[in-house]
Short mmCIF file of N, CA and C in Angstrom, two decimals:
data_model
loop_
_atom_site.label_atom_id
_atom_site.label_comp_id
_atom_site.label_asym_id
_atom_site.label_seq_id
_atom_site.Cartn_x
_atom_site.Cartn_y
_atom_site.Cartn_z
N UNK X 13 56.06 -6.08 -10.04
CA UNK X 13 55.68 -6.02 -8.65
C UNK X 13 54.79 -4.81 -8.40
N UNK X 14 55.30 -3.25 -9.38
CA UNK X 14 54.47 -2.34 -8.40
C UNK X 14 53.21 -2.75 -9.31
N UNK X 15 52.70 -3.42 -10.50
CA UNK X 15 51.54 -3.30 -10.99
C UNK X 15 50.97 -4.31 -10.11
N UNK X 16 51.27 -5.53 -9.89
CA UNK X 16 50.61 -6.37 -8.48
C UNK X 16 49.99 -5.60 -7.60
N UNK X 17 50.95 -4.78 -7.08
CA UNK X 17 49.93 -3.78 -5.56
C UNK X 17 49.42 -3.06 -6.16
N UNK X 18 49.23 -2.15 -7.21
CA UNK X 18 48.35 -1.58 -7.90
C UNK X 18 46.80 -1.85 -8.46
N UNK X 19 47.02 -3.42 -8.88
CA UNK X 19 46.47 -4.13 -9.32
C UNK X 19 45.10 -4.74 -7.54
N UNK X 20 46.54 -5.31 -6.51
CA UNK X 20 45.92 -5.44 -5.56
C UNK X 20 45.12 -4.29 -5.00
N UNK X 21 45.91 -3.47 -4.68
CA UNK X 21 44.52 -1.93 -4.19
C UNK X 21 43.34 -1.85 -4.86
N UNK X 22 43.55 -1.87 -6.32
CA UNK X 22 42.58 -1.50 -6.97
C UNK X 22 41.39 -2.35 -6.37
N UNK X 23 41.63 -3.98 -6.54
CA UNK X 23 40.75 -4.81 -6.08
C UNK X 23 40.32 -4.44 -5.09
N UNK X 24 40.82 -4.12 -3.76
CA UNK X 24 40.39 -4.05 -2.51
C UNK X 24 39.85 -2.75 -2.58
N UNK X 25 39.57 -1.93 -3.09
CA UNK X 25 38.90 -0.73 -2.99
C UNK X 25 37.33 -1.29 -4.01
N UNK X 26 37.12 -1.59 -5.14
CA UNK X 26 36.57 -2.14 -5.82
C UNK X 26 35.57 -2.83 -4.87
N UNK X 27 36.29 -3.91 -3.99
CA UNK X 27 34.87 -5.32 -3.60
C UNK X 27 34.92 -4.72 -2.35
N UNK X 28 35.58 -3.09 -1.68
CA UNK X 28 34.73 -2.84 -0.36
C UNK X 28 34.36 -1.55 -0.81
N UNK X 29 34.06 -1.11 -1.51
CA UNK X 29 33.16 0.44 -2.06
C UNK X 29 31.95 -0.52 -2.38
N UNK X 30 31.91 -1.67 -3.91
CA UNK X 30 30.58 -2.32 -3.83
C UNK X 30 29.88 -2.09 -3.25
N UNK X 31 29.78 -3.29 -2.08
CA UNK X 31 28.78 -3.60 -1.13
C UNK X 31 28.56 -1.91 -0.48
N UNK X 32 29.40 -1.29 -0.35
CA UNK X 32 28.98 0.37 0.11
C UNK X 32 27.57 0.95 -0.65
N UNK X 33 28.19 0.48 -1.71
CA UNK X 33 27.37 1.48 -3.01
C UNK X 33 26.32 0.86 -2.72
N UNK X 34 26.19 -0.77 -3.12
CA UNK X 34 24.68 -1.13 -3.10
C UNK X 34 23.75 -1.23 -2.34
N UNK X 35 24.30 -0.84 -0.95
CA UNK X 35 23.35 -0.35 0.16
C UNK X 35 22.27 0.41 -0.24
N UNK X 36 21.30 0.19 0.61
CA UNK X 36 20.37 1.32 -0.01
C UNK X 36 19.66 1.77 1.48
N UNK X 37 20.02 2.66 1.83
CA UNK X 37 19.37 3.53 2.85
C UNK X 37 17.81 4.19 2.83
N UNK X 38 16.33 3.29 2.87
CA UNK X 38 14.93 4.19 2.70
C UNK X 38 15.09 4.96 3.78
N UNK X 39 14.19 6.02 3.00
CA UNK X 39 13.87 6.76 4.04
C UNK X 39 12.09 5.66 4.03
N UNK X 40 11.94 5.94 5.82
CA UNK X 40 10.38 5.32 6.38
C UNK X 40 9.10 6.39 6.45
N UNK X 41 7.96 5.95 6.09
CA UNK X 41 6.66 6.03 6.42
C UNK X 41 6.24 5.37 6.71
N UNK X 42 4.78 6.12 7.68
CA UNK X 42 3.51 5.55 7.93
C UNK X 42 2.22 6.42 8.10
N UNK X 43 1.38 6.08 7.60
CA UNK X 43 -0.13 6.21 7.82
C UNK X 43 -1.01 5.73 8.30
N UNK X 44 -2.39 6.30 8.48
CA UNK X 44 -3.70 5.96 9.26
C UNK X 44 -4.62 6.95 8.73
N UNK X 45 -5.60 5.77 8.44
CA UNK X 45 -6.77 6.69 7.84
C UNK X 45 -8.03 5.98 7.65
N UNK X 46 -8.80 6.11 6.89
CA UNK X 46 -10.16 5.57 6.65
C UNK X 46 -10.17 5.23 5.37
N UNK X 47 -11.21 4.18 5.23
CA UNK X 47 -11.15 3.51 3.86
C UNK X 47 -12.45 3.25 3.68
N UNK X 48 -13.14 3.16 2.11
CA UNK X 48 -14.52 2.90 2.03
C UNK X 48 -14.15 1.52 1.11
N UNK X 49 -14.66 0.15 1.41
CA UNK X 49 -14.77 -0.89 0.30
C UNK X 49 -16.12 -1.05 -0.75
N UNK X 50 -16.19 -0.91 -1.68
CA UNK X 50 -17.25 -1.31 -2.35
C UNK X 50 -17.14 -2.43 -3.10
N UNK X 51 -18.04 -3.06 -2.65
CA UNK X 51 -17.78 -4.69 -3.99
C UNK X 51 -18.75 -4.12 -5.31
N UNK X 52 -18.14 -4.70 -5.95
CA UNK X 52 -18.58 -4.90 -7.85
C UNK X 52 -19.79 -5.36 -7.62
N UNK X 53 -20.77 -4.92 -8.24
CA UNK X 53 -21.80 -5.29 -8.58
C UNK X 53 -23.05 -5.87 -7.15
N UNK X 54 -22.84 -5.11 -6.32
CA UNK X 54 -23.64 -5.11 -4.92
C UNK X 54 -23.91 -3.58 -4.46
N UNK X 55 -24.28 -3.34 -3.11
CA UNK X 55 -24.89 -1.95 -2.97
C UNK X 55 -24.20 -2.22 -1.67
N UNK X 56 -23.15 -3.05 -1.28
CA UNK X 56 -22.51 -3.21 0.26
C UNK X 56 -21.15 -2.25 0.01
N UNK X 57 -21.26 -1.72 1.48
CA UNK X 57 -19.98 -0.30 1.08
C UNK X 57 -19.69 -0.47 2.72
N UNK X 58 -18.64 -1.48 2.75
CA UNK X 58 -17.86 -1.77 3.93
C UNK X 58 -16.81 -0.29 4.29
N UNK X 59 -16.69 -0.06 5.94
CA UNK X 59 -15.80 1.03 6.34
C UNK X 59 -14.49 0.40 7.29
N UNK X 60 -13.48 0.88 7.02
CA UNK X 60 -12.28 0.32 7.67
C UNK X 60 -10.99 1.59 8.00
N UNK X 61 -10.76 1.24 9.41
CA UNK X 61 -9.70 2.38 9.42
C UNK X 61 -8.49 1.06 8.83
N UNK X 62 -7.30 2.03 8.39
CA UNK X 62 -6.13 1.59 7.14
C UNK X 62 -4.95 2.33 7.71
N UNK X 63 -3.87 0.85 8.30
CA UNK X 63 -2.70 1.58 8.30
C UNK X 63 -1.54 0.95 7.43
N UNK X 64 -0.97 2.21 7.09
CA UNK X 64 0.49 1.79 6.21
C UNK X 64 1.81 1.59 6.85
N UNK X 65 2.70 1.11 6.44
CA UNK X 65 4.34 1.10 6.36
C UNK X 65 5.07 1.15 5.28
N UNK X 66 6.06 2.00 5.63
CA UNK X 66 6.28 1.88 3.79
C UNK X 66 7.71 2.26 4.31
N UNK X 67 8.39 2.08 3.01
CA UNK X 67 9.99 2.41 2.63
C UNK X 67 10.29 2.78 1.60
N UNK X 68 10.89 4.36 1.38
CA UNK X 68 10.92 4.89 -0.02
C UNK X 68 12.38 4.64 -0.14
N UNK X 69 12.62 3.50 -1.18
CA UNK X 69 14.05 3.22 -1.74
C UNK X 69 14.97 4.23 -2.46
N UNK X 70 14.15 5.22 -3.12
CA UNK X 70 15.06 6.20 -3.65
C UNK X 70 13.51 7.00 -4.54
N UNK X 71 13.90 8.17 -4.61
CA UNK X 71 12.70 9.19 -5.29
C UNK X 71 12.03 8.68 -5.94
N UNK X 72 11.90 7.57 -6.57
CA UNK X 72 10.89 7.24 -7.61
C UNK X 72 10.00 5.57 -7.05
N UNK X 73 10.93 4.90 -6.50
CA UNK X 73 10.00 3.38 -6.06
C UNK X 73 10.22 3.34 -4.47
N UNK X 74 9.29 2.69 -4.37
CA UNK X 74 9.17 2.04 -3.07
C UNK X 74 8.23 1.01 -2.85
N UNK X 75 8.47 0.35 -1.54
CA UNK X 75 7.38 -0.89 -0.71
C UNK X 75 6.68 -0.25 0.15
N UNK X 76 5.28 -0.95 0.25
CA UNK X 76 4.70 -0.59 1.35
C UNK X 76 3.70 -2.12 2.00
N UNK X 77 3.36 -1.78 3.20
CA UNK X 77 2.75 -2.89 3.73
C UNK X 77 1.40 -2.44 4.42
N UNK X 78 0.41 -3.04 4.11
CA UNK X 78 -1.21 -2.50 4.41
C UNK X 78 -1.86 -3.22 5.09
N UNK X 79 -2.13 -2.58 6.23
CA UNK X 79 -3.89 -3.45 6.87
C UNK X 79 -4.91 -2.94 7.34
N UNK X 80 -6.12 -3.70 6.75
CA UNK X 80 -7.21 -2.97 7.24
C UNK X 80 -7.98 -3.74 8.05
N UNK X 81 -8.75 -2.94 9.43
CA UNK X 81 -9.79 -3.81 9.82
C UNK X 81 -11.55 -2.86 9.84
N UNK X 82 -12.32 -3.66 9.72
CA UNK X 82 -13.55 -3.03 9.66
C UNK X 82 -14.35 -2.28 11.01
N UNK X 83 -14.37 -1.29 10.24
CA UNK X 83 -15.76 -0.18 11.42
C UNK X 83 -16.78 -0.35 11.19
N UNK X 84 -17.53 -1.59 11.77
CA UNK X 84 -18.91 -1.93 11.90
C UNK X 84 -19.11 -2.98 11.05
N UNK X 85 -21.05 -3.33 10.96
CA UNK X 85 -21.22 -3.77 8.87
C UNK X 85 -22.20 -3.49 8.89
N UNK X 86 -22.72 -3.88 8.05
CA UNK X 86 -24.01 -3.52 6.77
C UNK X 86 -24.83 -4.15 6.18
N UNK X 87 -26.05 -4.11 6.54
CA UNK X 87 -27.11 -4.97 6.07
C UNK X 87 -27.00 -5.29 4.46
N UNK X 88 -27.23 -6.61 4.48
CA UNK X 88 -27.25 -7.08 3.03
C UNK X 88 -28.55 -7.35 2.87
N UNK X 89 -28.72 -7.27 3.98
CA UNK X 89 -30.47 -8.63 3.32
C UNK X 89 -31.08 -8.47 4.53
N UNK X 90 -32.45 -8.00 4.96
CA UNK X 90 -33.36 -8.55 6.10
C UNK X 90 -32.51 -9.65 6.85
N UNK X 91 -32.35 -8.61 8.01
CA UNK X 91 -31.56 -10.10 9.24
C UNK X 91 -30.13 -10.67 8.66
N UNK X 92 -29.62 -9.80 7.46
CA UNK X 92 -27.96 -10.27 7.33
C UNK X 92 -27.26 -9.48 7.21
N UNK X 93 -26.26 -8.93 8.00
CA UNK X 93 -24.85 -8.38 7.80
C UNK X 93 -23.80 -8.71 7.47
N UNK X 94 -22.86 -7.85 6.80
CA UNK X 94 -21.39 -8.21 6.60
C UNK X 94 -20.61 -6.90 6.92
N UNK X 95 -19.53 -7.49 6.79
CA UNK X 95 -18.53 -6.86 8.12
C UNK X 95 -17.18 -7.22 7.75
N UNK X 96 -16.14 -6.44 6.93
CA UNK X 96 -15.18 -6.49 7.15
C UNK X 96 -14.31 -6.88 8.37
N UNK X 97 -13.78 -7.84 8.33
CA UNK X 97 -13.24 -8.80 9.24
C UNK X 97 -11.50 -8.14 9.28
N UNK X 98 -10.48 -8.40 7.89
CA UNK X 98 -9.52 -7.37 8.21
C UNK X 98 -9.03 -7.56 6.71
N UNK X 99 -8.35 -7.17 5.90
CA UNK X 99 -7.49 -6.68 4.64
C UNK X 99 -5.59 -6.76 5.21
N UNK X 100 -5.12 -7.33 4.62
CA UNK X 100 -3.52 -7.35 4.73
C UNK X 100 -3.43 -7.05 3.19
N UNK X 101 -2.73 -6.44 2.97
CA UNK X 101 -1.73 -6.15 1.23
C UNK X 101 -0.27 -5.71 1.58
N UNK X 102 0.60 -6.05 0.20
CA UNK X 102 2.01 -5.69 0.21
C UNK X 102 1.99 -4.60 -1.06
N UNK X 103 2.57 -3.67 -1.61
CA UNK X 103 2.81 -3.02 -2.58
C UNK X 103 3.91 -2.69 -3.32
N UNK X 104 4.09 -2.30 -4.46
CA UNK X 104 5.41 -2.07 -5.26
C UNK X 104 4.99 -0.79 -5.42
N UNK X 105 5.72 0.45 -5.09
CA UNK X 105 4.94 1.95 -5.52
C UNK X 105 6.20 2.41 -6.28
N UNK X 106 5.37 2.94 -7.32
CA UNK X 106 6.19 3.87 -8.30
C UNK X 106 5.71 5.31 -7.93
N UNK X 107 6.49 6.52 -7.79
CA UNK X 107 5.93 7.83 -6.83
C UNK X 107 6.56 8.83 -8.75
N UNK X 108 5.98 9.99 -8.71
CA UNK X 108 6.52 11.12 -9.82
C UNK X 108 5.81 11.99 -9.15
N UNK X 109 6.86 13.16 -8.51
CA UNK X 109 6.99 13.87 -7.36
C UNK X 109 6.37 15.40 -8.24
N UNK X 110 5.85 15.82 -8.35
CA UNK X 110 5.17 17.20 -9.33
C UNK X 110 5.85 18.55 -8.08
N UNK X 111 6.26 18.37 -6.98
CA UNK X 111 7.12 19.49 -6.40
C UNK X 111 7.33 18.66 -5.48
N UNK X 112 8.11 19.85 -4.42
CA UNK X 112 8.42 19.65 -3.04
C UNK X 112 7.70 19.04 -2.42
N UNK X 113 6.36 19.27 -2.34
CA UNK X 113 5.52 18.92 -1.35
C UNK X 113 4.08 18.04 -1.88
N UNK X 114 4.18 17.79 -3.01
CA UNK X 114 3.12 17.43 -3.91
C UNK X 114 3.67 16.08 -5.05
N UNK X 115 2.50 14.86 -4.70
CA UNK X 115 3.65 13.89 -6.00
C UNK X 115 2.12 12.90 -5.80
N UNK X 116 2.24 12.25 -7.04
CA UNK X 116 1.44 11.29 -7.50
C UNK X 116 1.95 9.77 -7.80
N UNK X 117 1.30 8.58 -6.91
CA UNK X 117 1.85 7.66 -7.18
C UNK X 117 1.26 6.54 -7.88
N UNK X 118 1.50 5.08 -8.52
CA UNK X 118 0.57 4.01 -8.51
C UNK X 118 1.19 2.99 -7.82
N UNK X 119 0.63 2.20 -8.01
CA UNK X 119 1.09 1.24 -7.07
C UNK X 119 0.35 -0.48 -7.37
N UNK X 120 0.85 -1.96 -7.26
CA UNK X 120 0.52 -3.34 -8.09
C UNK X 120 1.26 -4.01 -6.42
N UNK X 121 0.42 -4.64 -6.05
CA UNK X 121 0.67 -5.75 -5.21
C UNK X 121 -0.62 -6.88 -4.98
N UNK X 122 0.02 -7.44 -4.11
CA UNK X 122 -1.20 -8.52 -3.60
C UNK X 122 -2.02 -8.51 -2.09
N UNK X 123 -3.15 -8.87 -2.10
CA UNK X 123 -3.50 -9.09 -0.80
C UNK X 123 -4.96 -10.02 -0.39
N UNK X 124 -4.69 -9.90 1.01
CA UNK X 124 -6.16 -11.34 1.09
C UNK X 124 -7.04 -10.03 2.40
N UNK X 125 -8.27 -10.73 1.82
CA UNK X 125 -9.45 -10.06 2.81
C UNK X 125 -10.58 -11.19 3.11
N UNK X 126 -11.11 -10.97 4.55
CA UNK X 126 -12.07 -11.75 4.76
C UNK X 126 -12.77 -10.71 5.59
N UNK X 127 -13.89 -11.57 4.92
CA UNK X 127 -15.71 -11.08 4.77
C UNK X 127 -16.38 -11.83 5.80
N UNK X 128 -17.11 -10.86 6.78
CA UNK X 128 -17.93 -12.24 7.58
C UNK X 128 -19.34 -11.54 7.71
N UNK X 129 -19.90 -12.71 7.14
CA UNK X 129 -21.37 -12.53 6.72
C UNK X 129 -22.55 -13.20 7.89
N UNK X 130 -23.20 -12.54 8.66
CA UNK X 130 -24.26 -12.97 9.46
C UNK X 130 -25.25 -12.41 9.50
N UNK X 131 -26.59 -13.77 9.98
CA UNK X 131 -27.75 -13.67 10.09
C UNK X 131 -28.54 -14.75 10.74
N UNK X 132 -29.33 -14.62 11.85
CA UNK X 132 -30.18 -15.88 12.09
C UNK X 132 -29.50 -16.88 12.41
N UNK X 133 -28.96 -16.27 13.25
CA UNK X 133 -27.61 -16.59 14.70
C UNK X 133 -26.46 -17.24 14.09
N UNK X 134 -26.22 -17.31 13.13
CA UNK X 134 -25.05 -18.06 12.31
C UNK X 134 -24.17 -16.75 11.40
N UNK X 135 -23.15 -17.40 11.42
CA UNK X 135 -22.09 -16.22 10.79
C UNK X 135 -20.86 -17.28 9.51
N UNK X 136 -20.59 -17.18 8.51
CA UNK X 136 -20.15 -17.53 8.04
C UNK X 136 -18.58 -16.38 7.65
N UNK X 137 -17.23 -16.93 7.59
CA UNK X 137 -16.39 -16.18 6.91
C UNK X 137 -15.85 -16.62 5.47
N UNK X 138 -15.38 -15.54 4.79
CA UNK X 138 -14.94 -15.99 3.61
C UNK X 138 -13.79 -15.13 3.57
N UNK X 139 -12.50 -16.03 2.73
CA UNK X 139 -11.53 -15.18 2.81
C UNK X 139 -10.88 -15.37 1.46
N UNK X 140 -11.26 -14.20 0.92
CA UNK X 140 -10.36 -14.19 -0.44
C UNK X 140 -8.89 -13.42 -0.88
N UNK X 141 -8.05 -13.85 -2.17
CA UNK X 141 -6.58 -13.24 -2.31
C UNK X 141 -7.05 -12.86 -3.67
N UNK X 142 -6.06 -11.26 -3.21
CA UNK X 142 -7.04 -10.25 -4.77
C UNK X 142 -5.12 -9.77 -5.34
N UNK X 143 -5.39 -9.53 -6.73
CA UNK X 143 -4.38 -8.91 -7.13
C UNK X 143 -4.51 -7.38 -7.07
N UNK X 144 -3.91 -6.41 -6.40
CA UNK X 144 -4.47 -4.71 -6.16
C UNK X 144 -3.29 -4.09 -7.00
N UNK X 145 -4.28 -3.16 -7.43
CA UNK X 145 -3.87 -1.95 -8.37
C UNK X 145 -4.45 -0.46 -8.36
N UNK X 146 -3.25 0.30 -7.96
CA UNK X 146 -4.30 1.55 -7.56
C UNK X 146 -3.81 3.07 -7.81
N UNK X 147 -3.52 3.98 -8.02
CA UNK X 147 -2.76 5.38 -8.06
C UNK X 147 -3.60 5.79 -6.85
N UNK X 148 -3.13 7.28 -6.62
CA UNK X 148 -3.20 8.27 -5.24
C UNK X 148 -2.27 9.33 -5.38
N UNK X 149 -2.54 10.41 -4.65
CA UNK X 149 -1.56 11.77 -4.72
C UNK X 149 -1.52 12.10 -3.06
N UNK X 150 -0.25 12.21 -2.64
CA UNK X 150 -0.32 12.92 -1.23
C UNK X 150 0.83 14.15 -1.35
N UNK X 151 0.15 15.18 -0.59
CA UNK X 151 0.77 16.41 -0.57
C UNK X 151 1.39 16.15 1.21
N UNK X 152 1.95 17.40 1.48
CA UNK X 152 3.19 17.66 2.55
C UNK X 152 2.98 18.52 3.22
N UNK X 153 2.35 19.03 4.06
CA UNK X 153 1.87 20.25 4.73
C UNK X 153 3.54 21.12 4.96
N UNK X 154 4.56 20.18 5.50
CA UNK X 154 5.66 20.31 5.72
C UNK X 154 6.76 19.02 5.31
N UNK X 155 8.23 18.32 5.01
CA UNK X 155 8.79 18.22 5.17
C UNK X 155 8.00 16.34 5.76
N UNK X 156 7.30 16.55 6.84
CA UNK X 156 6.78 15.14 7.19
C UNK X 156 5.90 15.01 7.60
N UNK X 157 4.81 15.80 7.65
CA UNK X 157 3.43 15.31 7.91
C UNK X 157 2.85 15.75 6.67
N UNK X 158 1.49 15.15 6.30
CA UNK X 158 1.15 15.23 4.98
C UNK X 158 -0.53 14.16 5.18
N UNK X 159 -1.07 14.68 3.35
CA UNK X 159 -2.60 13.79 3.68
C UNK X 159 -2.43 12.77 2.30
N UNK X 160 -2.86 12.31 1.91
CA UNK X 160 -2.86 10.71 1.11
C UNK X 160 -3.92 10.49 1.21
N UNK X 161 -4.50 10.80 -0.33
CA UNK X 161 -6.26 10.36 -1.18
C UNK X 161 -5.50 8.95 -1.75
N UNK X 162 -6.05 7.89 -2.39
CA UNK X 162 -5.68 6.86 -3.06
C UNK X 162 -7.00 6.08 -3.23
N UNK X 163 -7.38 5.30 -4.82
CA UNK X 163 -8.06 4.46 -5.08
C UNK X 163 -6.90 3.24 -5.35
N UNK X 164 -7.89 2.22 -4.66
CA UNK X 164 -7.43 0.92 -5.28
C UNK X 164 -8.72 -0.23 -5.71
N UNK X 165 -8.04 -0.79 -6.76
CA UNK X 165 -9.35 -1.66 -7.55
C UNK X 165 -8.05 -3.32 -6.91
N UNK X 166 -9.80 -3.82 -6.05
CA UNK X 166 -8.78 -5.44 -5.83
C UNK X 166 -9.52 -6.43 -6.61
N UNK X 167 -8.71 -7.28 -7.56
CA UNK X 167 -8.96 -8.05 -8.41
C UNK X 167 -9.18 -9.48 -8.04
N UNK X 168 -10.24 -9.94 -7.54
CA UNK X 168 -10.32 -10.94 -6.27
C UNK X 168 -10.04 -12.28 -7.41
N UNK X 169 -9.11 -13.33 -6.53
CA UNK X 169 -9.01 -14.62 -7.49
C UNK X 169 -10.17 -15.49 -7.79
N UNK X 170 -10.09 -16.28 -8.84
CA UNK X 170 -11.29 -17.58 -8.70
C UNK X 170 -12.63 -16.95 -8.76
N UNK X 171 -12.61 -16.12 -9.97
CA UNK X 171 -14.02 -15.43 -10.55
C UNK X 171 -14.27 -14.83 -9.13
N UNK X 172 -13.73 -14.39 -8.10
CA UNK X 172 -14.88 -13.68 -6.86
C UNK X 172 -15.57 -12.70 -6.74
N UNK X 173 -14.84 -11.72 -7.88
CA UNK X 173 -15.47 -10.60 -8.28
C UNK X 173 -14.45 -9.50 -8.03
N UNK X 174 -14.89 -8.11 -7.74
CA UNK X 174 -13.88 -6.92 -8.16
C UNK X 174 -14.23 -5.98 -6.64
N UNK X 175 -13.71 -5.37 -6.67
CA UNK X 175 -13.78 -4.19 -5.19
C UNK X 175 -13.22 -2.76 -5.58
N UNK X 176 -13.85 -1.87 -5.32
CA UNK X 176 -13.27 -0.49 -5.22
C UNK X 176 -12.87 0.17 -3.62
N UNK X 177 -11.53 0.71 -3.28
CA UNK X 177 -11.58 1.18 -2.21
C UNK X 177 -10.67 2.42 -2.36
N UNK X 178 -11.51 2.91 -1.90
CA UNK X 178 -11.06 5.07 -1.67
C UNK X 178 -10.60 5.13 -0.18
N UNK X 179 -9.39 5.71 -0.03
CA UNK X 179 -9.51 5.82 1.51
C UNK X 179 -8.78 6.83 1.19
N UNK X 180 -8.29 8.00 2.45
CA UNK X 180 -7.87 8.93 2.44
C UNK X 180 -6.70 8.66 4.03
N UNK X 181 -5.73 9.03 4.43
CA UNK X 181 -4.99 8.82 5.42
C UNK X 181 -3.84 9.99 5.68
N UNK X 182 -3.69 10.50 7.00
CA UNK X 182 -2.88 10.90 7.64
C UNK X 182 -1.12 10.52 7.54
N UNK X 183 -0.15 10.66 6.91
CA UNK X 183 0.91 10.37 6.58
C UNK X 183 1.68 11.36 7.39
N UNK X 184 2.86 10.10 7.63
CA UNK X 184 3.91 10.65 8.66
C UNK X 184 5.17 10.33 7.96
N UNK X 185 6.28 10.76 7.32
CA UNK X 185 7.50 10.90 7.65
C UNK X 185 8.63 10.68 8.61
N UNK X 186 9.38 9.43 8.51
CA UNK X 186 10.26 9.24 9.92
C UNK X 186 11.44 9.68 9.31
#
């Protein structure tokens, strides 16, 4: 009998600590900043302000969620522009923290962007889904405000071609 209730406690401490343990409490971010797009093999260098969300699961990984929309566009051709229309991405970030206030991350997710191209009163959009891959370092002025450099290379599907984007952003700590 007493190994039964022994046996029973044990259990009941066991399957309600679990679910305790495997909680996982992030701490939240977000950012805002500016972004430069360059496509592969063109001379078009689209501008977009870029905001983040993110959730750091524990010191080393986290998610984040991205969108961009475009500041202005850019002549391609006599009488044609293009114009970042807007960028959505999701991310998997791996972070290796070099101090307190200083850490370097990379980061592999997916995302779709559309392009809208006009000239000679007609406008066409195109919207492509890229595989993104990118590192970045953001430092900490303090505790929760902080700045965030980052390249990302987007790997557009269905031969579309390649993109470089540098942006730099304002990071907040919740």
């Amino acid at each position: 009998m007493r190994i039964l209730a022994l046996t029973t406690a044990a259990a009941a401490v066991a399957f309600t600590a679990a679910p305790a343990a495997a909680q996982i409490d992030p701490s939240w971010y977000g950012s805002v900043g500016v972004a430069n797009v360059s496509a592969e093999d063109t001379d078009v260098d689209l501008n977009a302000v870029t905001g983040r969300l993110g959730a750091r699961l524990n010191p080393y990984f986290g998610v984040e969620g991205e969108a961009s929309f475009g500041l202005g566009d850019e002549s391609v051709a006599p009488g044609v522009d293009a114009e970042l229309s807007h960028d959505a991405s999701a991310y998997a970030v791996g972070y290796y923290p070099i101090s307190n206030n200083f850490e370097v991350f990379g980061r592999v997710g997916y995302g779709t962007t559309e392009i809208e191209v006009s000239g000679a009163g007609s406008s066409v959009s195109e919207n492509e889904d890229s595989l993104n891959y990118g590192v970045g370092a953001q430092y900490f002025f303090d505790g929760a405000n902080g700045v965030r450099g980052d390249w990302t290379r987007r790997d557009f599907r269905d031969d579309a071609g390649e993109a470089d984007v540098w942006s730099i952003s304002y990071v907040r700590r919740f």
